Amino acid sequence: MPDPSGASTTTIRPTRGGNPALEDFLAAHEDRRERLGLVRTLVARPPRLPAPEQGEGLLDLAGNDYLGLLTHPDVVEGAVAAVRAYGGGAGSSRLVTGHLEIHDELEHALAAHLRAPSALAFSTGYHANLAALSALTDANTLVVSDAHAHASLIDGARLSRAQVVVARHNDVAHVADLCAARGDRRVLIVVESVYSVLGDAAPLADLVAVAEEHDATLLVDEAHGVGVVGDVGEGLVAATGFAGHPRVVVTLTMSKSLAAQGGAVLADPRVRTHLVNAARPFVYDTGLAPAAAGAALGALGVLAHGSDLPSRVRANAAMLADACGIEPVAGAVLSVPMPGPDEALAAVDRAACAGVRIGCFRPPSTPDGDSRLRFTAHADHTATDLAPALAVLREIIDA
């Protein structure tokens, strides 16, 4: 019988004796997670429409809404208008009947904002990375992947038939050495523009030079660069003058600064055509939902009209870094190491009790194997908003 409050009363009960092999497998993994302090749970965030009154809830220094656009009127109206025009979903893969005019509009807007020759949208940023890694490689390819590359890049490399080697983080000389030892293989160098744990930037100019020297392609994931780096949030590739470079392929997600969902690959039109025909995460996936496309278009419109949000989020990130006692970061994300996962979780709880929501990275989410507190700057936080939160962070980190 439904709960009169409207809350779900569905209970998932463990089976007893019906599948011993599976039960033993699950129990072993459950015991290991508990022993290592790596249990993860889902915690629902309350609705943000209408926006909470000042002072209510926790100050969010954990989410990825870097520009504070999730409830911006242009973003919300973009999503609503798209649903009214196209319905709740694309209805099929884009190669069947799921290709919509709003997909073309979004891809043109993404290419314009990132100064790229073309773009192809995917249902998630994860899919965009899977597509790029798997479709741009074959058995005669060497993937040189930075040690701090995101899980979606790692998974894309695993799904490819390429040989994969891992380069030391931001070590250009090591990348060059690995490329030089490729034999007769083509080379795909894989990096992030701004890394999601340390918050540092890839040395793009040096990496492009390595790619040119070794006839390689450089794949740059701009997940944490778009909306944050550059005068109008055009990302690190465009801001450093490498947009449209023939050796550079860009991937991104629209679920962070663009306050929507989905991903994209930006590159030469011939790369786009190849992905349409060969990328399984595109060919066999339902097209990006209209609401997500409309929301992302709304966010791009805000940025295109000369918003100061990118500079504001960078300023807030600088204040966070100073409070944490670390060097300034390249984007909106930063982290500090903790002695272990239990200590990291305890710090998250202490911050929540003080009115601040912070993130916690534990293995295997951290490429260096350390448990870390992770903070994200938000452009819609004022200095007044941040002052008490910064005091809380200083207290927690110094504890």
mmCIF file of C-alpha atoms in Angstrom:
data_model
loop_
_atom_site.group_PDB
_atom_site.id
_atom_site.type_symbol
_atom_site.label_atom_id
_atom_site.label_comp_id
_atom_site.label_asym_id
_atom_site.label_seq_id
_atom_site.Cartn_x
_atom_site.Cartn_y
_atom_site.Cartn_z
ATOM 1 C CA MET A 1 0.000 0.000 0.000
ATOM 2 C CA PRO A 2 1.430 3.404 -0.896
ATOM 3 C CA ASP A 3 2.787 5.578 1.905
ATOM 4 C CA PRO A 4 0.412 8.562 2.337
ATOM 5 C CA SER A 5 3.436 10.876 2.477
ATOM 6 C CA GLY A 6 4.266 9.933 -1.099
ATOM 7 C CA ALA A 7 7.571 8.315 -0.191
ATOM 8 C CA SER A 8 8.426 4.990 -1.769
ATOM 9 C CA THR A 9 7.925 1.981 0.506
ATOM 10 C CA THR A 10 9.582 -0.551 -1.778
ATOM 11 C CA THR A 11 12.071 -2.667 0.140
ATOM 12 C CA ILE A 12 14.819 -4.702 -1.488
ATOM 13 C CA ARG A 13 15.241 -7.865 0.556
ATOM 14 C CA PRO A 14 18.258 -10.149 0.260
ATOM 15 C CA THR A 15 17.530 -13.598 -1.069
ATOM 16 C CA ARG A 16 18.124 -16.586 1.163
ATOM 17 C CA GLY A 17 19.533 -19.732 -0.347
ATOM 18 C CA GLY A 18 18.240 -19.217 -3.878
ATOM 19 C CA ASN A 19 21.589 -18.428 -5.496
ATOM 20 C CA PRO A 20 24.510 -19.437 -3.260
ATOM 21 C CA ALA A 21 27.252 -18.655 -5.776
ATOM 22 C CA LEU A 22 26.009 -15.095 -6.322
ATOM 23 C CA GLU A 23 25.339 -14.595 -2.607
ATOM 24 C CA ASP A 24 28.891 -15.661 -1.730
ATOM 25 C CA PHE A 25 30.286 -13.295 -4.377
ATOM 26 C CA LEU A 26 28.240 -10.344 -3.096
ATOM 27 C CA ALA A 27 29.026 -11.104 0.547
ATOM 28 C CA ALA A 28 32.767 -11.220 -0.113
ATOM 29 C CA HIS A 29 32.723 -7.839 -1.829
ATOM 30 C CA GLU A 30 30.474 -6.358 0.857
ATOM 31 C CA ASP A 31 32.813 -7.554 3.606
ATOM 32 C CA ARG A 32 35.821 -6.124 1.790
ATOM 33 C CA ARG A 33 34.179 -2.711 1.308
ATOM 34 C CA GLU A 34 33.239 -2.532 4.982
ATOM 35 C CA ARG A 35 36.710 -3.608 6.103
ATOM 36 C CA LEU A 36 38.437 -0.957 3.974
ATOM 37 C CA GLY A 37 35.973 1.840 4.685
ATOM 38 C CA LEU A 38 34.843 1.983 1.045
ATOM 39 C CA VAL A 39 31.072 1.556 1.389
ATOM 40 C CA ARG A 40 29.157 4.027 -0.778
ATOM 41 C CA THR A 41 25.507 4.977 -0.390
ATOM 42 C CA LEU A 42 23.028 7.156 -2.250
ATOM 43 C CA VAL A 43 21.818 10.339 -0.526
ATOM 44 C CA ALA A 44 19.005 12.209 -2.266
ATOM 45 C CA ARG A 45 19.363 15.944 -2.799
ATOM 46 C CA PRO A 46 16.103 17.867 -2.274
ATOM 47 C CA PRO A 47 14.550 19.760 -5.197
ATOM 48 C CA ARG A 48 16.120 23.101 -6.061
ATOM 49 C CA LEU A 49 12.997 24.621 -7.550
ATOM 50 C CA PRO A 50 11.961 26.908 -6.022
ATOM 51 C CA ALA A 51 15.400 27.831 -4.724
ATOM 52 C CA PRO A 52 15.851 27.487 -0.948
ATOM 53 C CA GLU A 53 15.784 30.578 1.182
ATOM 54 C CA GLN A 54 19.097 32.120 2.183
ATOM 55 C CA GLY A 55 20.568 30.173 5.061
ATOM 56 C CA GLU A 56 18.639 26.968 4.477
ATOM 57 C CA GLY A 57 20.384 23.660 3.845
ATOM 58 C CA LEU A 58 24.117 23.098 3.347
ATOM 59 C CA LEU A 59 26.503 25.317 1.404
ATOM 60 C CA ASP A 60 27.459 23.103 -1.532
ATOM 61 C CA LEU A 61 31.196 22.711 -2.043
ATOM 62 C CA ALA A 62 30.846 19.187 -3.428
ATOM 63 C CA GLY A 63 28.652 19.322 -6.539
ATOM 64 C CA ASN A 64 29.766 20.028 -10.085
ATOM 65 C CA ASP A 65 27.403 22.916 -10.852
ATOM 66 C CA TYR A 66 30.472 25.149 -11.139
ATOM 67 C CA LEU A 67 28.676 28.156 -12.622
ATOM 68 C CA GLY A 68 25.521 27.874 -10.539
ATOM 69 C CA LEU A 69 23.353 27.497 -13.644
ATOM 70 C CA LEU A 70 21.204 24.522 -12.620
ATOM 71 C CA THR A 71 18.260 26.779 -11.799
ATOM 72 C CA HIS A 72 19.111 29.689 -14.098
ATOM 73 C CA PRO A 73 15.927 30.800 -15.920
ATOM 74 C CA ASP A 74 17.508 30.380 -19.362
ATOM 75 C CA VAL A 75 18.600 26.830 -18.555
ATOM 76 C CA VAL A 76 15.260 25.814 -17.083
ATOM 77 C CA GLU A 77 13.268 27.408 -19.890
ATOM 78 C CA GLY A 78 15.557 25.809 -22.476
ATOM 79 C CA ALA A 79 14.790 22.393 -21.039
ATOM 80 C CA VAL A 80 11.050 23.043 -20.750
ATOM 81 C CA ALA A 81 10.753 24.437 -24.276
ATOM 82 C CA ALA A 82 12.606 21.422 -25.684
ATOM 83 C CA VAL A 83 10.267 19.004 -23.902
ATOM 84 C CA ARG A 84 7.246 20.871 -25.222
ATOM 85 C CA ALA A 85 8.622 20.750 -28.749
ATOM 86 C CA TYR A 86 10.028 17.203 -28.849
ATOM 87 C CA GLY A 87 8.640 15.294 -25.868
ATOM 88 C CA GLY A 88 10.380 13.492 -23.040
ATOM 89 C CA GLY A 89 12.982 11.605 -25.048
ATOM 90 C CA ALA A 90 14.574 11.218 -28.447
ATOM 91 C CA GLY A 91 12.659 7.999 -29.057
ATOM 92 C CA SER A 92 15.441 5.985 -30.667
ATOM 93 C CA SER A 93 19.047 6.099 -31.729
ATOM 94 C CA ARG A 94 19.923 9.103 -33.849
ATOM 95 C CA LEU A 95 20.597 6.900 -36.870
ATOM 96 C CA VAL A 96 17.002 5.636 -36.779
ATOM 97 C CA THR A 97 14.479 8.341 -35.843
ATOM 98 C CA GLY A 98 16.131 9.911 -32.791
ATOM 99 C CA HIS A 99 18.089 12.647 -34.563
ATOM 100 C CA LEU A 100 16.386 15.947 -33.727
ATOM 101 C CA GLU A 101 16.900 19.490 -34.969
ATOM 102 C CA ILE A 102 17.850 20.514 -31.433
ATOM 103 C CA HIS A 103 20.809 18.116 -31.645
ATOM 104 C CA ASP A 104 22.096 20.036 -34.675
ATOM 105 C CA GLU A 105 21.521 23.328 -32.874
ATOM 106 C CA LEU A 106 23.401 22.123 -29.809
ATOM 107 C CA GLU A 107 26.330 20.772 -31.802
ATOM 108 C CA HIS A 108 26.686 24.036 -33.723
ATOM 109 C CA ALA A 109 26.598 26.005 -30.458
ATOM 110 C CA LEU A 110 29.203 23.747 -28.816
ATOM 111 C CA ALA A 111 31.529 23.978 -31.807
ATOM 112 C CA ALA A 112 31.167 27.770 -31.884
ATOM 113 C CA HIS A 113 31.810 28.217 -28.176
ATOM 114 C CA LEU A 114 34.838 25.912 -28.112
ATOM 115 C CA ARG A 115 36.057 27.213 -31.512
ATOM 116 C CA ALA A 116 36.040 23.700 -32.927
ATOM 117 C CA PRO A 117 35.294 22.722 -36.539
ATOM 118 C CA SER A 118 32.499 20.290 -35.611
ATOM 119 C CA ALA A 119 30.824 18.537 -32.692
ATOM 120 C CA LEU A 120 28.894 15.325 -32.094
ATOM 121 C CA ALA A 121 26.625 15.027 -29.046
ATOM 122 C CA PHE A 122 26.237 11.884 -26.925
ATOM 123 C CA SER A 123 23.845 10.947 -24.141
ATOM 124 C CA THR A 124 26.586 11.291 -21.488
ATOM 125 C CA GLY A 125 30.147 12.499 -21.207
ATOM 126 C CA TYR A 126 31.060 8.930 -20.282
ATOM 127 C CA HIS A 127 29.703 7.771 -23.642
ATOM 128 C CA ALA A 128 31.650 10.482 -25.456
ATOM 129 C CA ASN A 129 34.913 9.206 -23.988
ATOM 130 C CA LEU A 130 34.036 5.565 -24.627
ATOM 131 C CA ALA A 131 33.223 6.464 -28.221
ATOM 132 C CA ALA A 132 36.359 8.470 -28.883
ATOM 133 C CA LEU A 133 38.726 5.912 -27.349
ATOM 134 C CA SER A 134 37.125 2.858 -28.938
ATOM 135 C CA ALA A 135 36.418 4.276 -32.405
ATOM 136 C CA LEU A 136 39.690 6.145 -32.943
ATOM 137 C CA THR A 137 41.864 3.148 -32.106
ATOM 138 C CA ASP A 138 42.414 -0.380 -33.342
ATOM 139 C CA ALA A 139 44.794 -3.274 -32.754
ATOM 140 C CA ASN A 140 47.581 -1.247 -34.375
ATOM 141 C CA THR A 141 47.230 1.698 -31.962
ATOM 142 C CA LEU A 142 49.179 2.592 -28.834
ATOM 143 C CA VAL A 143 47.175 4.543 -26.236
ATOM 144 C CA VAL A 144 49.404 6.630 -23.957
ATOM 145 C CA SER A 145 47.144 7.524 -21.042
ATOM 146 C CA ASP A 146 47.959 9.929 -18.223
ATOM 147 C CA ALA A 147 48.004 8.214 -14.825
ATOM 148 C CA HIS A 148 45.246 10.552 -13.583
ATOM 149 C CA ALA A 149 42.884 10.064 -16.530
ATOM 150 C CA HIS A 150 39.203 9.758 -15.651
ATOM 151 C CA ALA A 151 37.574 6.330 -15.338
ATOM 152 C CA SER A 152 35.615 6.878 -18.569
ATOM 153 C CA LEU A 153 38.870 7.359 -20.476
ATOM 154 C CA ILE A 154 40.358 4.284 -18.831
ATOM 155 C CA ASP A 155 37.273 2.239 -19.676
ATOM 156 C CA GLY A 156 37.342 3.455 -23.273
ATOM 157 C CA ALA A 157 40.949 2.315 -23.556
ATOM 158 C CA ARG A 158 40.038 -1.060 -22.072
ATOM 159 C CA LEU A 159 37.219 -1.514 -24.564
ATOM 160 C CA SER A 160 39.473 -0.699 -27.490
ATOM 161 C CA ARG A 161 41.743 -3.266 -29.073
ATOM 162 C CA ALA A 162 44.710 -0.966 -28.600
ATOM 163 C CA GLN A 163 47.821 -1.536 -26.567
ATOM 164 C CA VAL A 164 47.593 0.738 -23.504
ATOM 165 C CA VAL A 165 50.480 2.226 -21.519
ATOM 166 C CA VAL A 166 50.224 4.656 -18.605
ATOM 167 C CA ALA A 167 52.344 7.798 -18.475
ATOM 168 C CA ARG A 168 53.357 9.423 -15.213
ATOM 169 C CA HIS A 169 51.042 12.315 -14.416
ATOM 170 C CA ASN A 170 51.824 15.414 -16.473
ATOM 171 C CA ASP A 171 55.282 14.030 -17.303
ATOM 172 C CA VAL A 172 55.800 15.152 -20.890
ATOM 173 C CA ALA A 173 59.207 13.479 -21.176
ATOM 174 C CA HIS A 174 57.671 10.152 -20.177
ATOM 175 C CA VAL A 175 54.912 10.600 -22.758
ATOM 176 C CA ALA A 176 57.562 11.270 -25.408
ATOM 177 C CA ASP A 177 59.545 8.180 -24.408
ATOM 178 C CA LEU A 178 56.439 5.983 -24.603
ATOM 179 C CA CYS A 179 55.569 7.409 -28.012
ATOM 180 C CA ALA A 180 59.099 6.798 -29.265
ATOM 181 C CA ALA A 181 58.819 3.125 -28.295
ATOM 182 C CA ARG A 182 55.578 2.619 -30.241
ATOM 183 C CA GLY A 183 57.103 0.582 -33.059
ATOM 184 C CA ASP A 184 54.839 0.771 -36.095
ATOM 185 C CA ARG A 185 51.696 1.597 -34.105
ATOM 186 C CA ARG A 186 49.664 4.773 -34.389
ATOM 187 C CA VAL A 187 49.598 6.745 -31.131
ATOM 188 C CA LEU A 188 46.712 8.321 -29.215
ATOM 189 C CA ILE A 189 47.777 10.436 -26.220
ATOM 190 C CA VAL A 190 44.998 10.778 -23.622
ATOM 191 C CA VAL A 191 44.825 13.581 -21.037
ATOM 192 C CA GLU A 192 42.389 15.820 -19.211
ATOM 193 C CA SER A 193 42.598 19.582 -19.622
ATOM 194 C CA VAL A 194 41.962 20.127 -15.909
ATOM 195 C CA TYR A 195 42.229 17.065 -13.680
ATOM 196 C CA SER A 196 39.303 16.172 -11.460
ATOM 197 C CA VAL A 197 41.267 15.293 -8.322
ATOM 198 C CA LEU A 198 44.342 17.531 -8.129
ATOM 199 C CA GLY A 199 42.805 20.358 -10.158
ATOM 200 C CA ASP A 200 45.996 20.912 -12.152
ATOM 201 C CA ALA A 201 46.169 21.590 -15.888
ATOM 202 C CA ALA A 202 47.721 19.483 -18.626
ATOM 203 C CA PRO A 203 50.758 21.044 -20.352
ATOM 204 C CA LEU A 204 48.949 21.211 -23.685
ATOM 205 C CA ALA A 205 51.587 23.107 -25.665
ATOM 206 C CA ASP A 206 54.270 20.551 -24.795
ATOM 207 C CA LEU A 207 51.911 17.646 -25.465
ATOM 208 C CA VAL A 208 50.941 19.015 -28.870
ATOM 209 C CA ALA A 209 54.636 19.300 -29.677
ATOM 210 C CA VAL A 210 55.125 15.645 -28.704
ATOM 211 C CA ALA A 211 52.149 14.670 -30.850
ATOM 212 C CA GLU A 212 53.607 16.487 -33.826
ATOM 213 C CA GLU A 213 57.058 14.954 -33.324
ATOM 214 C CA HIS A 214 55.688 11.412 -33.104
ATOM 215 C CA ASP A 215 52.800 11.683 -35.590
ATOM 216 C CA ALA A 216 50.292 11.168 -32.764
ATOM 217 C CA THR A 217 46.788 12.370 -31.947
ATOM 218 C CA LEU A 218 46.087 14.150 -28.648
ATOM 219 C CA LEU A 219 42.714 13.478 -26.989
ATOM 220 C CA VAL A 220 41.834 16.130 -24.380
ATOM 221 C CA ASP A 221 38.905 15.689 -22.005
ATOM 222 C CA GLU A 222 37.565 19.184 -21.204
ATOM 223 C CA ALA A 223 35.067 17.998 -18.564
ATOM 224 C CA HIS A 224 36.485 20.382 -15.962
ATOM 225 C CA GLY A 225 37.703 23.069 -18.354
ATOM 226 C CA VAL A 226 34.530 24.059 -20.193
ATOM 227 C CA GLY A 227 32.778 26.944 -18.488
ATOM 228 C CA VAL A 228 35.712 27.583 -16.165
ATOM 229 C CA VAL A 229 38.893 28.149 -18.195
ATOM 230 C CA GLY A 230 39.094 31.078 -20.609
ATOM 231 C CA ASP A 231 37.433 34.460 -20.818
ATOM 232 C CA VAL A 232 34.034 32.997 -21.702
ATOM 233 C CA GLY A 233 34.574 29.462 -20.431
ATOM 234 C CA GLU A 234 35.732 28.157 -23.791
ATOM 235 C CA GLY A 235 38.018 25.592 -22.138
ATOM 236 C CA LEU A 236 41.771 25.120 -21.973
ATOM 237 C CA VAL A 237 42.208 23.891 -25.555
ATOM 238 C CA ALA A 238 40.628 27.022 -27.060
ATOM 239 C CA ALA A 239 42.141 29.363 -24.465
ATOM 240 C CA THR A 240 45.662 28.137 -25.313
ATOM 241 C CA GLY A 241 45.123 28.421 -29.067
ATOM 242 C CA PHE A 242 44.822 24.745 -29.985
ATOM 243 C CA ALA A 243 41.146 24.646 -30.936
ATOM 244 C CA GLY A 244 40.815 23.140 -34.392
ATOM 245 C CA HIS A 245 44.371 21.820 -34.384
ATOM 246 C CA PRO A 246 44.478 18.789 -36.714
ATOM 247 C CA ARG A 247 46.121 16.627 -34.048
ATOM 248 C CA VAL A 248 43.705 17.530 -31.237
ATOM 249 C CA VAL A 249 40.387 15.835 -30.435
ATOM 250 C CA VAL A 250 38.313 17.258 -27.577
ATOM 251 C CA THR A 251 35.712 15.510 -25.434
ATOM 252 C CA LEU A 252 33.479 17.087 -22.820
ATOM 253 C CA THR A 253 30.519 16.597 -20.547
ATOM 254 C CA MET A 254 27.523 18.909 -20.290
ATOM 255 C CA SER A 255 26.710 17.763 -16.752
ATOM 256 C CA LYS A 256 29.023 20.173 -14.925
ATOM 257 C CA SER A 257 29.375 23.822 -15.960
ATOM 258 C CA LEU A 258 26.607 23.502 -18.547
ATOM 259 C CA ALA A 259 24.124 22.330 -15.890
ATOM 260 C CA ALA A 260 22.567 19.665 -18.105
ATOM 261 C CA GLN A 261 23.485 16.139 -19.115
ATOM 262 C CA GLY A 262 25.205 14.621 -22.102
ATOM 263 C CA GLY A 263 28.609 14.781 -23.720
ATOM 264 C CA ALA A 264 30.281 15.642 -26.993
ATOM 265 C CA VAL A 265 33.330 15.012 -29.147
ATOM 266 C CA LEU A 266 34.720 18.025 -31.013
ATOM 267 C CA ALA A 267 37.142 17.545 -33.890
ATOM 268 C CA ASP A 268 37.645 17.676 -37.634
ATOM 269 C CA PRO A 269 34.406 16.872 -39.545
ATOM 270 C CA ARG A 270 35.989 13.655 -40.845
ATOM 271 C CA VAL A 271 36.407 12.482 -37.240
ATOM 272 C CA ARG A 272 32.751 13.298 -36.615
ATOM 273 C CA THR A 273 31.690 11.299 -39.678
ATOM 274 C CA HIS A 274 33.789 8.363 -38.527
ATOM 275 C CA LEU A 275 32.191 8.418 -35.070
ATOM 276 C CA VAL A 276 28.688 8.527 -36.543
ATOM 277 C CA ASN A 277 29.499 5.366 -38.462
ATOM 278 C CA ALA A 278 31.852 3.502 -36.131
ATOM 279 C CA ALA A 279 31.327 4.562 -32.505
ATOM 280 C CA ARG A 280 29.146 1.944 -30.837
ATOM 281 C CA PRO A 281 28.164 4.278 -27.931
ATOM 282 C CA PHE A 282 26.656 6.536 -30.604
ATOM 283 C CA VAL A 283 25.250 4.028 -33.073
ATOM 284 C CA TYR A 284 23.447 1.867 -30.524
ATOM 285 C CA ASP A 285 22.409 4.438 -27.916
ATOM 286 C CA THR A 286 19.193 6.467 -27.799
ATOM 287 C CA GLY A 287 19.804 10.077 -28.748
ATOM 288 C CA LEU A 288 20.379 12.774 -26.149
ATOM 289 C CA ALA A 289 17.120 13.707 -24.407
ATOM 290 C CA PRO A 290 15.615 16.995 -25.660
ATOM 291 C CA ALA A 291 15.467 18.496 -22.168
ATOM 292 C CA ALA A 292 19.219 17.994 -21.690
ATOM 293 C CA ALA A 293 19.969 19.506 -25.092
ATOM 294 C CA GLY A 294 17.743 22.495 -24.372
ATOM 295 C CA ALA A 295 19.269 23.061 -20.944
ATOM 296 C CA ALA A 296 22.810 22.938 -22.343
ATOM 297 C CA LEU A 297 21.851 25.419 -25.063
ATOM 298 C CA GLY A 298 20.526 27.732 -22.374
ATOM 299 C CA ALA A 299 23.805 27.526 -20.454
ATOM 300 C CA LEU A 300 25.865 28.146 -23.591
ATOM 301 C CA GLY A 301 23.705 31.183 -24.275
ATOM 302 C CA VAL A 302 24.490 32.593 -20.839
ATOM 303 C CA LEU A 303 28.218 32.144 -21.445
ATOM 304 C CA ALA A 304 28.098 33.521 -24.972
ATOM 305 C CA HIS A 305 26.624 36.811 -23.788
ATOM 306 C CA GLY A 306 29.748 37.872 -21.919
ATOM 307 C CA SER A 307 29.047 36.349 -18.513
ATOM 308 C CA ASP A 308 31.559 36.937 -15.719
ATOM 309 C CA LEU A 309 30.805 33.504 -14.259
ATOM 310 C CA PRO A 310 34.117 31.913 -15.376
ATOM 311 C CA SER A 311 36.173 34.587 -13.631
ATOM 312 C CA ARG A 312 33.986 34.423 -10.526
ATOM 313 C CA VAL A 313 34.341 30.659 -10.158
ATOM 314 C CA ARG A 314 38.110 30.926 -10.579
ATOM 315 C CA ALA A 315 38.254 33.606 -7.870
ATOM 316 C CA ASN A 316 36.278 31.392 -5.499
ATOM 317 C CA ALA A 317 38.539 28.451 -6.304
ATOM 318 C CA ALA A 318 41.541 30.587 -5.379
ATOM 319 C CA MET A 319 39.963 31.368 -1.991
ATOM 320 C CA LEU A 320 39.276 27.671 -1.398
ATOM 321 C CA ALA A 321 42.845 26.740 -2.270
ATOM 322 C CA ASP A 322 44.202 29.382 0.098
ATOM 323 C CA ALA A 323 41.970 28.134 2.916
ATOM 324 C CA CYS A 324 43.178 24.571 2.287
ATOM 325 C CA GLY A 325 46.822 25.608 2.235
ATOM 326 C CA ILE A 326 47.491 24.356 -1.294
ATOM 327 C CA GLU A 327 48.701 25.935 -4.526
ATOM 328 C CA PRO A 328 46.111 27.664 -6.755
ATOM 329 C CA VAL A 329 44.335 25.280 -9.117
ATOM 330 C CA ALA A 330 43.609 25.558 -12.836
ATOM 331 C CA GLY A 331 39.839 25.163 -12.608
ATOM 332 C CA ALA A 332 37.070 24.790 -10.050
ATOM 333 C CA VAL A 333 38.174 21.538 -8.373
ATOM 334 C CA LEU A 334 40.761 20.878 -5.689
ATOM 335 C CA SER A 335 41.521 18.265 -3.064
ATOM 336 C CA VAL A 336 43.605 17.607 0.021
ATOM 337 C CA PRO A 337 44.870 14.187 1.158
ATOM 338 C CA MET A 338 43.591 12.532 4.334
ATOM 339 C CA PRO A 339 45.214 9.777 6.425
ATOM 340 C CA GLY A 340 42.632 7.223 5.300
ATOM 341 C CA PRO A 341 39.042 6.658 4.176
ATOM 342 C CA ASP A 342 37.603 6.654 7.699
ATOM 343 C CA GLU A 343 39.210 10.000 8.484
ATOM 344 C CA ALA A 344 37.946 11.424 5.198
ATOM 345 C CA LEU A 345 34.381 10.307 5.909
ATOM 346 C CA ALA A 346 34.570 11.734 9.438
ATOM 347 C CA ALA A 347 35.692 15.080 8.013
ATOM 348 C CA VAL A 348 32.739 15.101 5.611
ATOM 349 C CA ASP A 349 30.396 14.522 8.546
ATOM 350 C CA ARG A 350 32.020 17.293 10.619
ATOM 351 C CA ALA A 351 31.667 19.719 7.720
ATOM 352 C CA ALA A 352 28.001 18.783 7.265
ATOM 353 C CA CYS A 353 27.330 19.428 10.950
ATOM 354 C CA ALA A 354 28.842 22.881 10.431
ATOM 355 C CA GLY A 355 26.619 23.567 7.406
ATOM 356 C CA VAL A 356 29.026 22.742 4.566
ATOM 357 C CA ARG A 357 28.736 19.909 2.061
ATOM 358 C CA ILE A 358 32.127 18.676 0.842
ATOM 359 C CA GLY A 359 33.161 15.685 -1.227
ATOM 360 C CA CYS A 360 35.206 12.645 -0.392
ATOM 361 C CA PHE A 361 37.289 10.606 -2.818
ATOM 362 C CA ARG A 362 38.394 7.141 -1.749
ATOM 363 C CA PRO A 363 40.126 4.382 -3.706
ATOM 364 C CA PRO A 364 39.598 3.414 -6.448
ATOM 365 C CA SER A 365 38.337 6.920 -7.326
ATOM 366 C CA THR A 366 41.713 8.491 -6.524
ATOM 367 C CA PRO A 367 44.490 7.791 -9.029
ATOM 368 C CA ASP A 368 47.201 8.243 -6.387
ATOM 369 C CA GLY A 369 45.555 5.744 -4.025
ATOM 370 C CA ASP A 370 45.043 8.341 -1.295
ATOM 371 C CA SER A 371 41.747 9.179 0.350
ATOM 372 C CA ARG A 372 41.030 12.844 -0.229
ATOM 373 C CA LEU A 373 38.621 15.601 0.622
ATOM 374 C CA ARG A 374 37.445 17.212 -2.601
ATOM 375 C CA PHE A 375 36.066 20.716 -2.924
ATOM 376 C CA THR A 376 34.411 22.466 -5.843
ATOM 377 C CA ALA A 377 34.101 26.214 -6.297
ATOM 378 C CA HIS A 378 30.806 27.707 -7.428
ATOM 379 C CA ALA A 379 30.400 31.029 -9.188
ATOM 380 C CA ASP A 380 27.151 31.856 -7.388
ATOM 381 C CA HIS A 381 28.803 31.891 -3.939
ATOM 382 C CA THR A 382 29.612 35.336 -2.602
ATOM 383 C CA ALA A 383 32.478 36.166 -0.278
ATOM 384 C CA THR A 384 29.891 36.406 2.497
ATOM 385 C CA ASP A 385 28.636 32.897 1.658
ATOM 386 C CA LEU A 386 32.133 31.469 1.671
ATOM 387 C CA ALA A 387 33.617 33.126 4.764
ATOM 388 C CA PRO A 388 32.129 30.727 7.361
ATOM 389 C CA ALA A 389 32.714 27.733 5.068
ATOM 390 C CA LEU A 390 36.384 28.619 4.672
ATOM 391 C CA ALA A 391 36.736 28.783 8.437
ATOM 392 C CA VAL A 392 35.198 25.307 8.696
ATOM 393 C CA LEU A 393 37.606 23.928 6.096
ATOM 394 C CA ARG A 394 40.631 25.390 7.857
ATOM 395 C CA GLU A 395 39.521 23.803 11.122
ATOM 396 C CA ILE A 396 38.911 20.396 9.535
ATOM 397 C CA ILE A 397 42.168 20.314 7.584
ATOM 398 C CA ASP A 398 44.233 21.455 10.579
ATOM 399 C CA ALA A 399 42.589 18.888 12.887
#
